[in-house]
PDB file of C-alpha atoms in Angstrom:
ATOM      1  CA  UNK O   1      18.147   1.164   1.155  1.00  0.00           C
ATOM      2  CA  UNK O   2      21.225   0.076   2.956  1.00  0.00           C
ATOM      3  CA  UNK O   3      23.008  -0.238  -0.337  1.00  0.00           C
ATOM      4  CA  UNK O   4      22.184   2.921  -1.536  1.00  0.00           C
ATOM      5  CA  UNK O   5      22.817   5.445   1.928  1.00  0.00           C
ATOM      6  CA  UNK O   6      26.502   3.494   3.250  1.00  0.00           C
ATOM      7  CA  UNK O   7      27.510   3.720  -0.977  1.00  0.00           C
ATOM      8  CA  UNK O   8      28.141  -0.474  -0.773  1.00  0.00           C
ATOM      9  CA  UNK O   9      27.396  -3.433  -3.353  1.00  0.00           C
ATOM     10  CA  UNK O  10      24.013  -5.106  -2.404  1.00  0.00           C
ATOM     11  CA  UNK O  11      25.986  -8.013  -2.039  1.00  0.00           C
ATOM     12  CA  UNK O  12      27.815  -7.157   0.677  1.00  0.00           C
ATOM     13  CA  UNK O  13      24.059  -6.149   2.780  1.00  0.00           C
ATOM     14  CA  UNK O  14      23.809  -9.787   4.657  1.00  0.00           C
ATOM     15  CA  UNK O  15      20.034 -10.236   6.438  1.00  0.00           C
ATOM     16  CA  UNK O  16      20.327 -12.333   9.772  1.00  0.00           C
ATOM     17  CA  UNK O  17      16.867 -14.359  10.257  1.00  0.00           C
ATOM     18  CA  UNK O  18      15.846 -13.560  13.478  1.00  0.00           C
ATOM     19  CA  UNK O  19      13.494 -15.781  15.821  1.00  0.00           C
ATOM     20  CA  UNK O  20       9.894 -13.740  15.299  1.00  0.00           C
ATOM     21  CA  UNK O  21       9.254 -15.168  19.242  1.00  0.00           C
ATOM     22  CA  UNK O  22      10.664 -12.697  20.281  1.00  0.00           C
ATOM     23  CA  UNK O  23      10.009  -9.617  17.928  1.00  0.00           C
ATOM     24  CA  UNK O  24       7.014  -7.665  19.955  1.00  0.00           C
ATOM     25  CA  UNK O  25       3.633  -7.883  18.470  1.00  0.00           C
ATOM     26  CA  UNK O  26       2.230  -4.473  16.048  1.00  0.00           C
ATOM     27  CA  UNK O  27      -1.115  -5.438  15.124  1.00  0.00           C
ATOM     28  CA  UNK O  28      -2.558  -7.454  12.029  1.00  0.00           C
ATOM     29  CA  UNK O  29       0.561  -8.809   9.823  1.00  0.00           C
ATOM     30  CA  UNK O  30       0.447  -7.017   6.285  1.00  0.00           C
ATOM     31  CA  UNK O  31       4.135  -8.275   4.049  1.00  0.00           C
ATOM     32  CA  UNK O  32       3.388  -4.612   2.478  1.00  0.00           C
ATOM     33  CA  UNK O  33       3.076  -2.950   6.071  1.00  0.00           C
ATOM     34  CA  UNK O  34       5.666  -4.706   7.478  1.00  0.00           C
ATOM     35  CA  UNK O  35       8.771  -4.125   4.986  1.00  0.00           C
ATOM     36  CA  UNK O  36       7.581  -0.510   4.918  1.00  0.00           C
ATOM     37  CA  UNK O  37       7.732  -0.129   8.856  1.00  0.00           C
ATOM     38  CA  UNK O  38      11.345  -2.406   8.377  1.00  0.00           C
ATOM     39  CA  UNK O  39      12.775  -0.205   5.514  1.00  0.00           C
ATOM     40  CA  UNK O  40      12.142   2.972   8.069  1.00  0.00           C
ATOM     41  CA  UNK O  41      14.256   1.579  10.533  1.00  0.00           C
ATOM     42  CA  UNK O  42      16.959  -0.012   8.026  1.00  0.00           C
ATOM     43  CA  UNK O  43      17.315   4.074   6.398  1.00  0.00           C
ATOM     44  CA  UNK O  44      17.487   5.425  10.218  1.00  0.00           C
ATOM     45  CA  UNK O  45      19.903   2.631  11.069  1.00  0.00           C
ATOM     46  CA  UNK O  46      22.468   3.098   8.181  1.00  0.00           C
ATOM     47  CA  UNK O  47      22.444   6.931   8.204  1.00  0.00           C
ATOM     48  CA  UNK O  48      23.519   7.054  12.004  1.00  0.00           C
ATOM     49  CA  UNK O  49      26.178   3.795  10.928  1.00  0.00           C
ATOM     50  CA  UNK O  50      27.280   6.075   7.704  1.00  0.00           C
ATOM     51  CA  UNK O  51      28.026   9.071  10.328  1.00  0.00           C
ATOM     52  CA  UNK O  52      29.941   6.741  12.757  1.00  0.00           C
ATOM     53  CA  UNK O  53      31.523   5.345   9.560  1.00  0.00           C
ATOM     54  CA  UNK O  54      34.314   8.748  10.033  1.00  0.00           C
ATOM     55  CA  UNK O  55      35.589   7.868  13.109  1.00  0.00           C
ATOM     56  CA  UNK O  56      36.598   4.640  11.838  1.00  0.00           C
ATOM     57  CA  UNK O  57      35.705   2.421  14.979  1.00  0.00           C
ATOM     58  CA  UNK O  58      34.576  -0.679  13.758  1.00  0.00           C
ATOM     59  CA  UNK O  59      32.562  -2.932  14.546  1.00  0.00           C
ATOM     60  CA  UNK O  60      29.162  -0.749  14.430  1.00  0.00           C
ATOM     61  CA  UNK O  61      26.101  -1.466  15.799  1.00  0.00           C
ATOM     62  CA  UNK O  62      22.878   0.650  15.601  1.00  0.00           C
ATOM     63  CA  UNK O  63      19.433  -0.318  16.863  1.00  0.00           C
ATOM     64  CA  UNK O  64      16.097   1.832  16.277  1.00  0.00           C
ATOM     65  CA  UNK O  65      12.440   1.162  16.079  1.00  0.00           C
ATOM     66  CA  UNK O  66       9.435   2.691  15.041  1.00  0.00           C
ATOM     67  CA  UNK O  67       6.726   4.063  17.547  1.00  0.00           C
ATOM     68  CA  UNK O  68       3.311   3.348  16.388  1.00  0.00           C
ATOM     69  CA  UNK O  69       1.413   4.554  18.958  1.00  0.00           C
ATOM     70  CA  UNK O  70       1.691   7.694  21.462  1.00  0.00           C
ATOM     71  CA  UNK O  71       3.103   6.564  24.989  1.00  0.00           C
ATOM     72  CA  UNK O  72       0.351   8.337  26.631  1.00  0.00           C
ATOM     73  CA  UNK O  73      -3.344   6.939  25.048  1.00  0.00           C
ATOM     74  CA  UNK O  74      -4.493   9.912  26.483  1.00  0.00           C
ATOM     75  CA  UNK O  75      -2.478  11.630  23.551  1.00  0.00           C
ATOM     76  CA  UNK O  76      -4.093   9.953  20.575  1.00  0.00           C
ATOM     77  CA  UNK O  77      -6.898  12.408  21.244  1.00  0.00           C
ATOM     78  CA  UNK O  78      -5.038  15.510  20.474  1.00  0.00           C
ATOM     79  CA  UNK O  79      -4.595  13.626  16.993  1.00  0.00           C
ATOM     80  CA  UNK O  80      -6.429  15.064  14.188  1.00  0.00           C
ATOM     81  CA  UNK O  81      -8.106  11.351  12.872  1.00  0.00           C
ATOM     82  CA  UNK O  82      -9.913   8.753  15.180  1.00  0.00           C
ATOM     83  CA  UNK O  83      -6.837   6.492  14.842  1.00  0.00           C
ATOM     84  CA  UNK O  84      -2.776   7.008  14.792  1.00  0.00           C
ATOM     85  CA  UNK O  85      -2.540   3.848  12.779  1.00  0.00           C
ATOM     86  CA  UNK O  86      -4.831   4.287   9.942  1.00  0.00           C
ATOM     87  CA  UNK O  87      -3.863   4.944   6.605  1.00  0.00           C
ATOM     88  CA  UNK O  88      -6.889   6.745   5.314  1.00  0.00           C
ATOM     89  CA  UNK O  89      -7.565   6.980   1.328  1.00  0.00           C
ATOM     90  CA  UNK O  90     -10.362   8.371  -0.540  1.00  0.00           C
ATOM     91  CA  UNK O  91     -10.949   6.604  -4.347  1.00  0.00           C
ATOM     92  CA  UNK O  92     -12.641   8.150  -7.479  1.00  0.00           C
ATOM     93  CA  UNK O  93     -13.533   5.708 -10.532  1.00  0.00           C
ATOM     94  CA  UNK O  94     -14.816   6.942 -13.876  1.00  0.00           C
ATOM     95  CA  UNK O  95     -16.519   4.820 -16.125  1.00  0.00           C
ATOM     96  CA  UNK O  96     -18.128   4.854 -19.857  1.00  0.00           C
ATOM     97  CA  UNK O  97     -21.306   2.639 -20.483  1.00  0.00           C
ATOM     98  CA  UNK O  98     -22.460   1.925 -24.142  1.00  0.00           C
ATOM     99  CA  UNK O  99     -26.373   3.017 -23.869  1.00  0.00           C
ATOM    100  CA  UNK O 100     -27.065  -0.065 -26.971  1.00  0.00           C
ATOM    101  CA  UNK O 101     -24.865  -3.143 -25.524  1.00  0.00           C
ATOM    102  CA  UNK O 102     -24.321  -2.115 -22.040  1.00  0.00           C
ATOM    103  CA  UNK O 103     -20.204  -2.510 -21.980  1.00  0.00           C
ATOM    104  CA  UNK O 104     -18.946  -0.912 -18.913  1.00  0.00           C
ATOM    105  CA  UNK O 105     -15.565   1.077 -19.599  1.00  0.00           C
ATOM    106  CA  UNK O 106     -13.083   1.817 -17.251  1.00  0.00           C
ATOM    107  CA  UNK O 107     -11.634   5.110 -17.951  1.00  0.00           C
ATOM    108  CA  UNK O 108     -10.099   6.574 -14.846  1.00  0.00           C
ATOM    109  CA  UNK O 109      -9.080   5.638 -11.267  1.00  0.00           C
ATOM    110  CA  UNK O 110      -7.963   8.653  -8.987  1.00  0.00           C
ATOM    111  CA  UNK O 111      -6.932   7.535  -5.841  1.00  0.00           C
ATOM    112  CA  UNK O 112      -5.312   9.801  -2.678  1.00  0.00           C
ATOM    113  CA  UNK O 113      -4.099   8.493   0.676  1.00  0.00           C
ATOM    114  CA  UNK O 114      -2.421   9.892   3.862  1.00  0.00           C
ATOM    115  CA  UNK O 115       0.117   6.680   4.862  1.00  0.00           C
ATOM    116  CA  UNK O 116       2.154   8.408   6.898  1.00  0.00           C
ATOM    117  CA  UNK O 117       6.141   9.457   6.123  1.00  0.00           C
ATOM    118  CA  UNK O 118       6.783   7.791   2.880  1.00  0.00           C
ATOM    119  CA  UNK O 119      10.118   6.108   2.602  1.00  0.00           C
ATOM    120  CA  UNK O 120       9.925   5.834  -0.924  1.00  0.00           C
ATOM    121  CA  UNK O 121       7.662   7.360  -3.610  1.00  0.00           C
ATOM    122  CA  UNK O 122       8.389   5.740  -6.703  1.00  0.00           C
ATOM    123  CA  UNK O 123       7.910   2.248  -5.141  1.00  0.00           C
ATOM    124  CA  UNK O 124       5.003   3.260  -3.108  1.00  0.00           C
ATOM    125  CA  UNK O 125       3.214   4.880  -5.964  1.00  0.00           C
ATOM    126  CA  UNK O 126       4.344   1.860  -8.035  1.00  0.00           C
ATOM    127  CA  UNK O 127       2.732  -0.535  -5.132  1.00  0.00           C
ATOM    128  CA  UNK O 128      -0.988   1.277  -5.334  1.00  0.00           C
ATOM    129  CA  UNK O 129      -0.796   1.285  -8.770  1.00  0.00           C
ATOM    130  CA  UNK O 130      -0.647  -2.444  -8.670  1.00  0.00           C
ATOM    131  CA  UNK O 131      -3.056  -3.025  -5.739  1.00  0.00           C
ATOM    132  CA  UNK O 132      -5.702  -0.880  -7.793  1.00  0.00           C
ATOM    133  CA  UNK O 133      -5.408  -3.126 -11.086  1.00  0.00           C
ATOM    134  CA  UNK O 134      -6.126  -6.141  -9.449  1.00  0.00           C
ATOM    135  CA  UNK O 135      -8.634  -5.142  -7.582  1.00  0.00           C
ATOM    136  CA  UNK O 136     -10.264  -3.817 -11.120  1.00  0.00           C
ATOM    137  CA  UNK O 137      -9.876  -7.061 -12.561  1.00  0.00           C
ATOM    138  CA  UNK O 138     -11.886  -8.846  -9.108  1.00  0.00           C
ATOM    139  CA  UNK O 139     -14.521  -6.028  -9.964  1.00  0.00           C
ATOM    140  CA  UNK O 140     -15.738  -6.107 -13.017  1.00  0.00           C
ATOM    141  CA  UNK O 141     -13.604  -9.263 -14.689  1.00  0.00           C
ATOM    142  CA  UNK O 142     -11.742 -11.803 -13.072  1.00  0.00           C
ATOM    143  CA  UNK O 143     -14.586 -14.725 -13.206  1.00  0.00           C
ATOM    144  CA  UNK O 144     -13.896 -18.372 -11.325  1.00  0.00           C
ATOM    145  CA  UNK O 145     -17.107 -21.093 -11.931  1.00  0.00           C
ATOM    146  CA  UNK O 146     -16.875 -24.552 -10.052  1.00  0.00           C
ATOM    147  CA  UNK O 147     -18.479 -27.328 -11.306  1.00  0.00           C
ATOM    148  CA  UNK O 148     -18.398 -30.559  -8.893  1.00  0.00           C
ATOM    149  CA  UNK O 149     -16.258 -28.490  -6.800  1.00  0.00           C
ATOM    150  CA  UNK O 150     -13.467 -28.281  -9.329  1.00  0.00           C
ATOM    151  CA  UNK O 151     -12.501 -24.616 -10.976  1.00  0.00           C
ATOM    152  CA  UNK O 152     -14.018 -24.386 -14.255  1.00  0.00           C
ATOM    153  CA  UNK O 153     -11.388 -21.708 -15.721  1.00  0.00           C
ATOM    154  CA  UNK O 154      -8.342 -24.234 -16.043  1.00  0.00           C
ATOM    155  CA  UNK O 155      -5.692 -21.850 -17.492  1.00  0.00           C
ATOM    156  CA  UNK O 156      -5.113 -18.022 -18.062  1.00  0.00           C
ATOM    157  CA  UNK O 157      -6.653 -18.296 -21.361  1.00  0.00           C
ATOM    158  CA  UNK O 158     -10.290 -18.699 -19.735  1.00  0.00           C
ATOM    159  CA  UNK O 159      -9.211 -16.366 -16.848  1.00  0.00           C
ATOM    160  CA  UNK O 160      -9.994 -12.764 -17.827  1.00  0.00           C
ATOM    161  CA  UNK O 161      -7.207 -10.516 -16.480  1.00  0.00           C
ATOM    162  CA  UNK O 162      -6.802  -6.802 -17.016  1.00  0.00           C
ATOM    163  CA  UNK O 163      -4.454  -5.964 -20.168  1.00  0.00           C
ATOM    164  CA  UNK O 164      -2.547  -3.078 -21.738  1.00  0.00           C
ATOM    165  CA  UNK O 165      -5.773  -2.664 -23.102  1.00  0.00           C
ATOM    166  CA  UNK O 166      -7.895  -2.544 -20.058  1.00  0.00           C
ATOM    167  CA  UNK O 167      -6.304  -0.850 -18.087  1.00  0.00           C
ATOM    168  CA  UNK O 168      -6.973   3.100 -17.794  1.00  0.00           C
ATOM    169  CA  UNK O 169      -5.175   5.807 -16.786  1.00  0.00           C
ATOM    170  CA  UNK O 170      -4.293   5.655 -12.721  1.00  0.00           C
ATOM    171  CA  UNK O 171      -3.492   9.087 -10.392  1.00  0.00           C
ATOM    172  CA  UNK O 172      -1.813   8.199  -7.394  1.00  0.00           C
ATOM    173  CA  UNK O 173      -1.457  11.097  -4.521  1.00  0.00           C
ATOM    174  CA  UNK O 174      -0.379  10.937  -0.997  1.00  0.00           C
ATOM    175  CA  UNK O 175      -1.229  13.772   1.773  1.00  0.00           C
ATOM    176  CA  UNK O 176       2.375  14.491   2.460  1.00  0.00           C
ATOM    177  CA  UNK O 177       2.995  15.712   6.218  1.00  0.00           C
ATOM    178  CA  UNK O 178       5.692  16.076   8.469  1.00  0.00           C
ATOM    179  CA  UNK O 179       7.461  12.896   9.957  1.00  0.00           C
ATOM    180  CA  UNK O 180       6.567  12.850  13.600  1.00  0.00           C
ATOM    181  CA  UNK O 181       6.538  10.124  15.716  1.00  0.00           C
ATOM    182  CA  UNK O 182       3.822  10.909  18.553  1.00  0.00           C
ATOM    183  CA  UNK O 183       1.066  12.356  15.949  1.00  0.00           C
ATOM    184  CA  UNK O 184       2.427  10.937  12.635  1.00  0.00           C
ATOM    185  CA  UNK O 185       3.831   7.421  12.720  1.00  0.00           C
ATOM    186  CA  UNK O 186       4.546   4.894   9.800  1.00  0.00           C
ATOM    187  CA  UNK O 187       1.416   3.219   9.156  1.00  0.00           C
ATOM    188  CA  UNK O 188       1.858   1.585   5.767  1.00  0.00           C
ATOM    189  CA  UNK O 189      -0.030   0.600   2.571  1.00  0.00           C
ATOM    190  CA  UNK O 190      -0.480  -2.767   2.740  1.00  0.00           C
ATOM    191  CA  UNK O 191      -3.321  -3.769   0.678  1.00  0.00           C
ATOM    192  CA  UNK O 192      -5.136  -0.496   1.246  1.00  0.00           C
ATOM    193  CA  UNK O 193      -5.800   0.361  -2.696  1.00  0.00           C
ATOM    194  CA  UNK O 194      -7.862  -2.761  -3.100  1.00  0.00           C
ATOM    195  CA  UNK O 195     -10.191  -1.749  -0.628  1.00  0.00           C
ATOM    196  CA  UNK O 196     -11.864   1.687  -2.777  1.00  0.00           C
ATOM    197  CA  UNK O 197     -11.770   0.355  -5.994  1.00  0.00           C
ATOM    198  CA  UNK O 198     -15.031  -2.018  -6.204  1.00  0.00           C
ATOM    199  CA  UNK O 199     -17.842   0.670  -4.245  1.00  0.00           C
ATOM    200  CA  UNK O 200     -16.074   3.348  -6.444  1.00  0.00           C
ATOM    201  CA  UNK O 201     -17.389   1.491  -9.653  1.00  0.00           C
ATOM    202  CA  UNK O 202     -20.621   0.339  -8.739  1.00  0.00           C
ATOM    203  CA  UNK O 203     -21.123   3.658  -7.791  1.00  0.00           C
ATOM    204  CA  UNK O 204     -20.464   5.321 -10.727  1.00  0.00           C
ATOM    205  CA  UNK O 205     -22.567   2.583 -12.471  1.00  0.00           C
ATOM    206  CA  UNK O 206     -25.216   3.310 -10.143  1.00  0.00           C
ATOM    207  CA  UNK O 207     -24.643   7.107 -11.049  1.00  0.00           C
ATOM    208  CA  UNK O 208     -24.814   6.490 -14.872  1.00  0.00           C
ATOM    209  CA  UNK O 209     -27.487   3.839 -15.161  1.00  0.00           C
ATOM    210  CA  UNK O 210     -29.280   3.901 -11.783  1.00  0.00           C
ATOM    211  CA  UNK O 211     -28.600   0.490 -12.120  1.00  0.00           C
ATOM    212  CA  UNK O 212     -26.814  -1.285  -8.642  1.00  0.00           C
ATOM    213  CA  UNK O 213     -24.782  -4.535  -8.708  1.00  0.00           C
ATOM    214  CA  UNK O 214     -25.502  -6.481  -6.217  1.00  0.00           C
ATOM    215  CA  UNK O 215     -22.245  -8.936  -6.735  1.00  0.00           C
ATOM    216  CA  UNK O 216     -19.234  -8.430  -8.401  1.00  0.00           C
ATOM    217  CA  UNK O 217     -17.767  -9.139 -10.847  1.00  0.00           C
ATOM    218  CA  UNK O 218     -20.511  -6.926 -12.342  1.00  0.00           C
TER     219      UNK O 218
END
């Protein structure tokens, strides 16, 4: 991000650790949620550094943060979900089941969410994309036996994984709205695409077969 708005080498972007003591505490700790909160404030940072960057007056130093939550509580009412903070996502799964053998067939995941602003759309489209194949594979193939409390499956080759082959087509959508601070903060992915993907497909097996799986992998 800072590469691409100040028009430098990513070489010459240095991160300084800083001591997480004293970095204020946002809730439950997500890597996803937390570089997509970050990369907000690194793309506000740099485009107030690139206009400073004219009047030549160097060293520059820009702080911002994201606002999570309303300063008033008594706001979060006037918002239109239950929460501020929730990235909300609603997950269609169609399968194919052979009537003689019983094969289940993934053939298309649909999936829509409201994150908040989106900082990027390629990478976050990328990012649910990924989140829903492996949650396909812990659904319906991704299989790990113990035996004396050792794993059976010792390599990938007795690990079932989803393939080129398995994998069906994916639709990605996000509720695009206005960035807003008070009523529309950053709330992030994180691991949210996992979460619709394994009801979504017993359901539809349920649907097709009247059949429900108790346990998955099913």
């Amino acid at each position: 991000i800072a590469s691409r708005i100040l028009n430098i080498h990513i070489s010459e972007v240095i991160i300084e650790n800083v001591d997480t003591e004293s970095v204020p505490n946002t809730g439950p700790t997500i890597n996803a949620r937390s570089v997509y909160i970050i990369g907000k404030c690194v793309e506000q940072a740099c485009e107030t550094i690139k206009k400073r960057m004219k009047k030549k007056e160097y060293p520059i130093e820009v702080k911002k943060k994201v606002n999570l939550l309303p300063k008033k509580r008594e706001k979060a009412k006037e918002h239109p979900y239950h929460s501020p903070v929730i990235t909300w996502e609603s997950t269609v799964v169609e399968v194919e089941i052979d009537p003689v053998t019983l094969i289940v067939l993934c053939r298309g995941i649909w999936i829509v969410l409201d994150p908040g602003p989106v900082v990027n759309y390629e990478i976050a489209r990328e990012h649910v994309e990924a989140a829903a194949i492996q949650n396909l594979g812990h659904t319906c193939m991704e299989v790990l036996d113990f035996k004396n409390g050792l794993a059976y499956q010792k390599s990938i080759l007795e690990y079932t994984l989803p393939d080129i082959t398995t994998i069906p087509e994916i639709r990605v959508q996000f509720i695009q709205r206005e960035i807003n601070q008070k009523y529309n903060p950053v709330r992030g992915l994180g691991d949210q695409a996992v979460i619709g993907i394994g009801p979504a497909y017993i359901s539809a097996i349920y649907q097709a077969t009247e059949a429900f799986c108790p346990h998955i992998p099913c």
